[in-house]
mmCIF file of C-alpha atoms in Angstrom:
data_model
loop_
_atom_site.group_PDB
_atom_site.id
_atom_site.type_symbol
_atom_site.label_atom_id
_atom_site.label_comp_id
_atom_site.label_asym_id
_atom_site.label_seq_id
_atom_site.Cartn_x
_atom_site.Cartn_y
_atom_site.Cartn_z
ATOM 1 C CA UNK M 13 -18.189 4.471 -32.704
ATOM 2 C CA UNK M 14 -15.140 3.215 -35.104
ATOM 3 C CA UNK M 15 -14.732 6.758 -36.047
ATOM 4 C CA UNK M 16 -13.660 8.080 -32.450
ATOM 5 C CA UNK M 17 -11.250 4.955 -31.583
ATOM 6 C CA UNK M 18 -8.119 7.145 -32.530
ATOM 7 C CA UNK M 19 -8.700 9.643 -30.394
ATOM 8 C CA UNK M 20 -8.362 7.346 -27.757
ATOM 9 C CA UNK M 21 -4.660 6.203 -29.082
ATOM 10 C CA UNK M 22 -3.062 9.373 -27.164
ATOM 11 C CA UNK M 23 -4.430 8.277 -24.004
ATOM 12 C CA UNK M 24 -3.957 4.735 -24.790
ATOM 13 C CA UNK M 25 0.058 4.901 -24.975
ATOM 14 C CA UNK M 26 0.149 7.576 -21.831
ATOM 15 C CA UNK M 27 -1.413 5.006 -19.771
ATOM 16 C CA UNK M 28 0.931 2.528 -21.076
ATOM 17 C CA UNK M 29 4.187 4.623 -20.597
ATOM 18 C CA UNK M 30 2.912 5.767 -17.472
ATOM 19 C CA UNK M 31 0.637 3.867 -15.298
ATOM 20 C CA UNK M 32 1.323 0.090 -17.228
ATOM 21 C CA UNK M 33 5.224 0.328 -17.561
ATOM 22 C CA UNK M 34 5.841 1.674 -13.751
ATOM 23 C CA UNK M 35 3.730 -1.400 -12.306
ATOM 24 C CA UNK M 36 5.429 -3.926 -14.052
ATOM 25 C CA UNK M 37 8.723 -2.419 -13.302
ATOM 26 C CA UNK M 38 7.378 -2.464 -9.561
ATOM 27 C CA UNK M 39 6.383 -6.261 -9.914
ATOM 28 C CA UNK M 40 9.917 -6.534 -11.818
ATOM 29 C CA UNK M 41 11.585 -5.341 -8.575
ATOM 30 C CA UNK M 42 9.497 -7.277 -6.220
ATOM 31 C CA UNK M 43 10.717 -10.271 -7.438
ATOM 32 C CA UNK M 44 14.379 -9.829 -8.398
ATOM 33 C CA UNK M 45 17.519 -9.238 -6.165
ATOM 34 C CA UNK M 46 20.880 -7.446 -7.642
ATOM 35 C CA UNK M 47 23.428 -10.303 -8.828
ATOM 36 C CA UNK M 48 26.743 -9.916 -10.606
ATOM 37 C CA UNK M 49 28.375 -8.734 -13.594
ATOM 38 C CA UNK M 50 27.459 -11.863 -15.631
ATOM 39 C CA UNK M 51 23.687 -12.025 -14.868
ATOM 40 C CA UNK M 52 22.893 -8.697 -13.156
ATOM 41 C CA UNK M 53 19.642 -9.700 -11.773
ATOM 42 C CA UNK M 54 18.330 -12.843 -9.549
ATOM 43 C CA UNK M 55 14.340 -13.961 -9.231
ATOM 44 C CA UNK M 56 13.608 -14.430 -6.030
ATOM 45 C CA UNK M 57 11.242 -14.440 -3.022
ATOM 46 C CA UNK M 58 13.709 -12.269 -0.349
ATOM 47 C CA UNK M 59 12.000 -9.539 -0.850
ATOM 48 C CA UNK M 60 8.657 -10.987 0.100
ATOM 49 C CA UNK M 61 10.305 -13.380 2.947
ATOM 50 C CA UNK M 62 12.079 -9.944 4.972
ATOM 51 C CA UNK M 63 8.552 -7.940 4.157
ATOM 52 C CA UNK M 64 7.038 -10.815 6.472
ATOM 53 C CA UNK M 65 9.038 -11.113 8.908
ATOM 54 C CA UNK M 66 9.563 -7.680 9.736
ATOM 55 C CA UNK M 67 6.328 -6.860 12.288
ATOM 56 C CA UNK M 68 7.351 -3.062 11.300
ATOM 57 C CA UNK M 69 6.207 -3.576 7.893
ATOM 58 C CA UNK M 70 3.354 -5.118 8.772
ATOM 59 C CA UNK M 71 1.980 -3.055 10.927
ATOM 60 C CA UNK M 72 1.999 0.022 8.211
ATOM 61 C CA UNK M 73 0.840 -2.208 6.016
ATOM 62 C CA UNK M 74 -2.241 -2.610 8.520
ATOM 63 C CA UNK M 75 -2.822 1.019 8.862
ATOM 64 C CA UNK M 76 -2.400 2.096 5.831
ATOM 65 C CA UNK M 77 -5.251 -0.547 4.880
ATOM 66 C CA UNK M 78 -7.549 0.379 7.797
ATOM 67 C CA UNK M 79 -6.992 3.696 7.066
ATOM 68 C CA UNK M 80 -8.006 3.575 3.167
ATOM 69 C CA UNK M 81 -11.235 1.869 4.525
ATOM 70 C CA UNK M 82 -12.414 4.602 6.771
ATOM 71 C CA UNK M 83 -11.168 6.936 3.657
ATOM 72 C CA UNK M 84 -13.452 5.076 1.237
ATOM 73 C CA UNK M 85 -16.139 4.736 3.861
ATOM 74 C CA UNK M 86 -16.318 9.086 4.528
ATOM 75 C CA UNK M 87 -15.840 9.107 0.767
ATOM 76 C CA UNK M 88 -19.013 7.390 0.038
ATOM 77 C CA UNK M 89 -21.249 8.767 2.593
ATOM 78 C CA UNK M 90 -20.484 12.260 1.823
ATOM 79 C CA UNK M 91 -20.226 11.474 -1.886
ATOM 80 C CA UNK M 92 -23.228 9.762 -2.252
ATOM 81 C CA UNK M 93 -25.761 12.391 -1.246
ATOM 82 C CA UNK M 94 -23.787 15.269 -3.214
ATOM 83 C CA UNK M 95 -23.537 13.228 -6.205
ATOM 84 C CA UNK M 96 -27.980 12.568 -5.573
ATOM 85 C CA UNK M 97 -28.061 16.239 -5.053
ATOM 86 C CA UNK M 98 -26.172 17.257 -8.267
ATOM 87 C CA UNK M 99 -27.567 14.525 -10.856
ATOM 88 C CA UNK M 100 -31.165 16.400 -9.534
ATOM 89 C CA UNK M 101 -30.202 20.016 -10.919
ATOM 90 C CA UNK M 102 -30.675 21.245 -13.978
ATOM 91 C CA UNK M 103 -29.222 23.957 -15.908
ATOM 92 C CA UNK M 104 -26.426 26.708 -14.825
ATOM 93 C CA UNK M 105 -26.938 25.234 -10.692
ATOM 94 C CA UNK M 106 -25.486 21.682 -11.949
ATOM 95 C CA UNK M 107 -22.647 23.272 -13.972
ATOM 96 C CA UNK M 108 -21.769 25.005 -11.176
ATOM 97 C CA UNK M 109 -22.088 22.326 -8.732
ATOM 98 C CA UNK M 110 -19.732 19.972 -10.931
ATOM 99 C CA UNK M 111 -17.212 23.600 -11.091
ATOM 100 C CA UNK M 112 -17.170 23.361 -6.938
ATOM 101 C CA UNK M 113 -16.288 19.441 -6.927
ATOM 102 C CA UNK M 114 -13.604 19.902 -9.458
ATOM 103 C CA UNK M 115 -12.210 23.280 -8.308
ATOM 104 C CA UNK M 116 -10.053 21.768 -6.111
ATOM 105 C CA UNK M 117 -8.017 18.970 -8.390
ATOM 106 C CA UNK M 118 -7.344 21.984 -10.668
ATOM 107 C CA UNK M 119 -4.196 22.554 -8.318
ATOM 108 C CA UNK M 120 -1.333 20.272 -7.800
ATOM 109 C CA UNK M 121 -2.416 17.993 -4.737
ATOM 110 C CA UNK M 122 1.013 18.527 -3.300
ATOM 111 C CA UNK M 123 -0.001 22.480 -2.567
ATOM 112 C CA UNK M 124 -3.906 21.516 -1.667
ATOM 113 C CA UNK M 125 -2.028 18.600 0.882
ATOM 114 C CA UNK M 126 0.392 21.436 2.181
ATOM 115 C CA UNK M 127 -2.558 23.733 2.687
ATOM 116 C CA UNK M 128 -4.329 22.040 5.428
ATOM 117 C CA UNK M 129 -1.169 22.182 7.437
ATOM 118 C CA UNK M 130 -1.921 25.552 8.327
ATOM 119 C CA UNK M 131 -5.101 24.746 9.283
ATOM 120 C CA UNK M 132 -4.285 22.085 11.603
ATOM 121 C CA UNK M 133 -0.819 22.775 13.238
ATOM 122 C CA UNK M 134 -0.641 24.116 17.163
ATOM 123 C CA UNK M 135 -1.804 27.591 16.302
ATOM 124 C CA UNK M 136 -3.827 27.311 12.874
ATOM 125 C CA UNK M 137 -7.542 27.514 12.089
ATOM 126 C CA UNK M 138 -8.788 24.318 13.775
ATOM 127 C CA UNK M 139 -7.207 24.826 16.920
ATOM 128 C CA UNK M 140 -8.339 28.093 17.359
ATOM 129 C CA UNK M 141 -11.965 26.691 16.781
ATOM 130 C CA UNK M 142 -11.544 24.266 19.773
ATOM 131 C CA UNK M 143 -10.236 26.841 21.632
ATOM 132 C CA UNK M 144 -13.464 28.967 21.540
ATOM 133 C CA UNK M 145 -15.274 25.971 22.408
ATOM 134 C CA UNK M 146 -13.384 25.089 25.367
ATOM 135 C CA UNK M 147 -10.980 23.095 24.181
ATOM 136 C CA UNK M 148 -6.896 22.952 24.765
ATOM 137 C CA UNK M 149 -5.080 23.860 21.383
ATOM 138 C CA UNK M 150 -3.951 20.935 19.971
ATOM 139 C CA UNK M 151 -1.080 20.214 16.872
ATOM 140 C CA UNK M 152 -3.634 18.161 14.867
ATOM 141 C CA UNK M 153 -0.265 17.508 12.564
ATOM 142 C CA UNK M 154 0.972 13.791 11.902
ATOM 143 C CA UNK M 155 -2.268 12.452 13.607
ATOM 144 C CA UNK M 156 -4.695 9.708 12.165
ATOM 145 C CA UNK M 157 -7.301 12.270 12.234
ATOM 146 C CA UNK M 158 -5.197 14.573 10.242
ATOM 147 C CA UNK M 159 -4.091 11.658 7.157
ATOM 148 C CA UNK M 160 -8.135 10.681 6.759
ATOM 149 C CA UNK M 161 -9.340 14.629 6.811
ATOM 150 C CA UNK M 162 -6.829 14.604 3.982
ATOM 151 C CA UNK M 163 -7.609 11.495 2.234
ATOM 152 C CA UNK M 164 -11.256 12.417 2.033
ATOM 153 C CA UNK M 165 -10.695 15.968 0.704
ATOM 154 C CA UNK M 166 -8.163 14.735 -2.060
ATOM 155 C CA UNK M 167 -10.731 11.873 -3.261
ATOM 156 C CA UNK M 168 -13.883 12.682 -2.734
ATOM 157 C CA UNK M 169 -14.716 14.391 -6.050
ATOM 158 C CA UNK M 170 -13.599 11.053 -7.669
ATOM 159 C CA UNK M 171 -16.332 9.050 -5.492
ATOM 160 C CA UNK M 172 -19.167 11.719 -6.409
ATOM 161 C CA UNK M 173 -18.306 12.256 -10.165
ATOM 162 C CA UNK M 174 -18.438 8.618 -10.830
ATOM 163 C CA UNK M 175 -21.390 8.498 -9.069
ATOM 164 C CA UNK M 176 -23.021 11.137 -10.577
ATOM 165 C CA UNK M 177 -21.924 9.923 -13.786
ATOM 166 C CA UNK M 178 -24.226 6.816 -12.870
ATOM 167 C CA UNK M 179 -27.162 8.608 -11.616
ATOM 168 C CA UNK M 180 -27.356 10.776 -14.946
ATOM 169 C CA UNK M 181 -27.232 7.739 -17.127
ATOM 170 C CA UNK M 182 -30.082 6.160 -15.404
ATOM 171 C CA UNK M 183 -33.514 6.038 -17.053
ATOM 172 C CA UNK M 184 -35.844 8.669 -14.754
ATOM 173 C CA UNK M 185 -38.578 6.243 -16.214
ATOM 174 C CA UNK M 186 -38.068 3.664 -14.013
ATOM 175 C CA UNK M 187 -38.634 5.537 -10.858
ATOM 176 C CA UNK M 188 -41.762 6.728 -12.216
ATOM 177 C CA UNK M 189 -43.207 3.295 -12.749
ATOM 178 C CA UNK M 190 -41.913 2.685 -9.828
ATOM 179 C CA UNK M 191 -43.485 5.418 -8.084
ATOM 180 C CA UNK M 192 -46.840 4.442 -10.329
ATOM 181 C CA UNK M 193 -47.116 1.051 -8.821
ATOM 182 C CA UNK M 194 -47.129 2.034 -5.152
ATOM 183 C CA UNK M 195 -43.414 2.718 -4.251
ATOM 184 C CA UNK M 196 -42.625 5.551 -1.810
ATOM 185 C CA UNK M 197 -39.506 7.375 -2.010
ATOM 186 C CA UNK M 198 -37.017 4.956 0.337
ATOM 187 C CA UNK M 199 -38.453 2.004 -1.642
ATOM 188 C CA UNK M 200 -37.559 3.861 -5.258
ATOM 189 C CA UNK M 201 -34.185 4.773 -3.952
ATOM 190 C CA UNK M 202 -33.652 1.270 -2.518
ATOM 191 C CA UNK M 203 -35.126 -0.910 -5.260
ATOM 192 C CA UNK M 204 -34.007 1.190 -8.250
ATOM 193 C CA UNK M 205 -31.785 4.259 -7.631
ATOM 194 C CA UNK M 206 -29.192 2.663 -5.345
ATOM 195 C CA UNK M 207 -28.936 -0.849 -7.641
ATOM 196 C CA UNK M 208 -28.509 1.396 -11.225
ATOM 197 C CA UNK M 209 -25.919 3.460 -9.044
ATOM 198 C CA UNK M 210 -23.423 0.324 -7.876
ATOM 199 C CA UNK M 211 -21.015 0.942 -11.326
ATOM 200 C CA UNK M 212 -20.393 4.232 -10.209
ATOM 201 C CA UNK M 213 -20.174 3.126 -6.380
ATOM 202 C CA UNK M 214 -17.633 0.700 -7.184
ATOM 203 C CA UNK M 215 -15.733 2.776 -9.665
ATOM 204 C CA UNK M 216 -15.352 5.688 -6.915
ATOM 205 C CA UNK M 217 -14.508 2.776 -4.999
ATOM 206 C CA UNK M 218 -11.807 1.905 -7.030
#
């Protein structure tokens, strides 16, 4: 295992220079005001005490939380089963399967974000859908409905390849003896495959 510790060096300083170093500077910032020539920086608790009292800040602070639970709750349900479906494939169907969840994060999320705006404005895709069903066209744009669909499709393949990764490193043995001493199906995914599969839950979680 020694032997394949400095390959992990590169990846060691990027996540240093740029996931560590920008959080601390953001922690840095939280607690400091601008002061004068002689000591350019003050620590303080301003920041912290107008965050607070403004209800503004609160209340997107609210949503944004309530809204990243209803993400991670669509992510998991529809994870879950694909991540079941692909770790029981063998072969050319489970490369391909992986290919289809990862397809998508092979382009910038910026353009894949900007995409479904012409699927859900006044006259796109969507709306055109309702429209055949009886429904007025409606600007699905700057909605709530329109930041989770978005969410979900920019995250999801996180939640299902860490799950995957899970179900694949689980021993197939134990659902046999399971299955050996009496188990049915729900009881093998509840006592065995669901428990062995909470790293990978929490990571896509996470």
């Amino acid at each position: 295992m020694k032997q394949f510790q400095k390959i992990a060096y590169p990846y060691l300083i990027w996540a240093i220079f740029l996931i560590a170093l920008p959080m601390l500077l953001i922690v840095f910032y939280a607690f400091t005001v601008p002061g004068n020539e002689t000591v350019p920086v003050h620590f303080s608790l301003s920041n912290f005490i107008y965050f607070f009292q403004d209800k503004i800040f609160i209340t997107v602070l609210l949503k944004s939380l309530w809204i990243s639970i209803i993400t991670t709750f669509f992510c998991l349900i529809l994870g879950y089963p694909a991540a079941y479906i692909i770790s029981k494939v063998d072969g050319s169907a489970k490369t391909l399967l992986i290919l289809l969840v990862t397809f998508p994060m092979w382009f910038n999320m910026l353009v894949r974000t900007y995409a479904w705006f012409g699927l859900l404005q006044q006259n796109g895709l969507f709306s055109k859908i309702l429209s055949i069903f009886g429904f007025k066209e409606a600007n699905l744009i700057y909605t709530d409905f329109a930041v989770i669909l978005g969410m979900v499709y920019n995250f999801i393949p996180f939640m299902i390849l860490q799950i995957n990764a899970s179900l694949e490193k689980m021993d197939k043995s134990l659902i046999e003896a399971a299955s050996d001493l009496g188990a049915n199906r729900f009881q093998c995914f509840k006592k065995v495959t669901l428990p062995l599969s909470l790293p990978g839950i929490i990571s896509g979680i996470t």
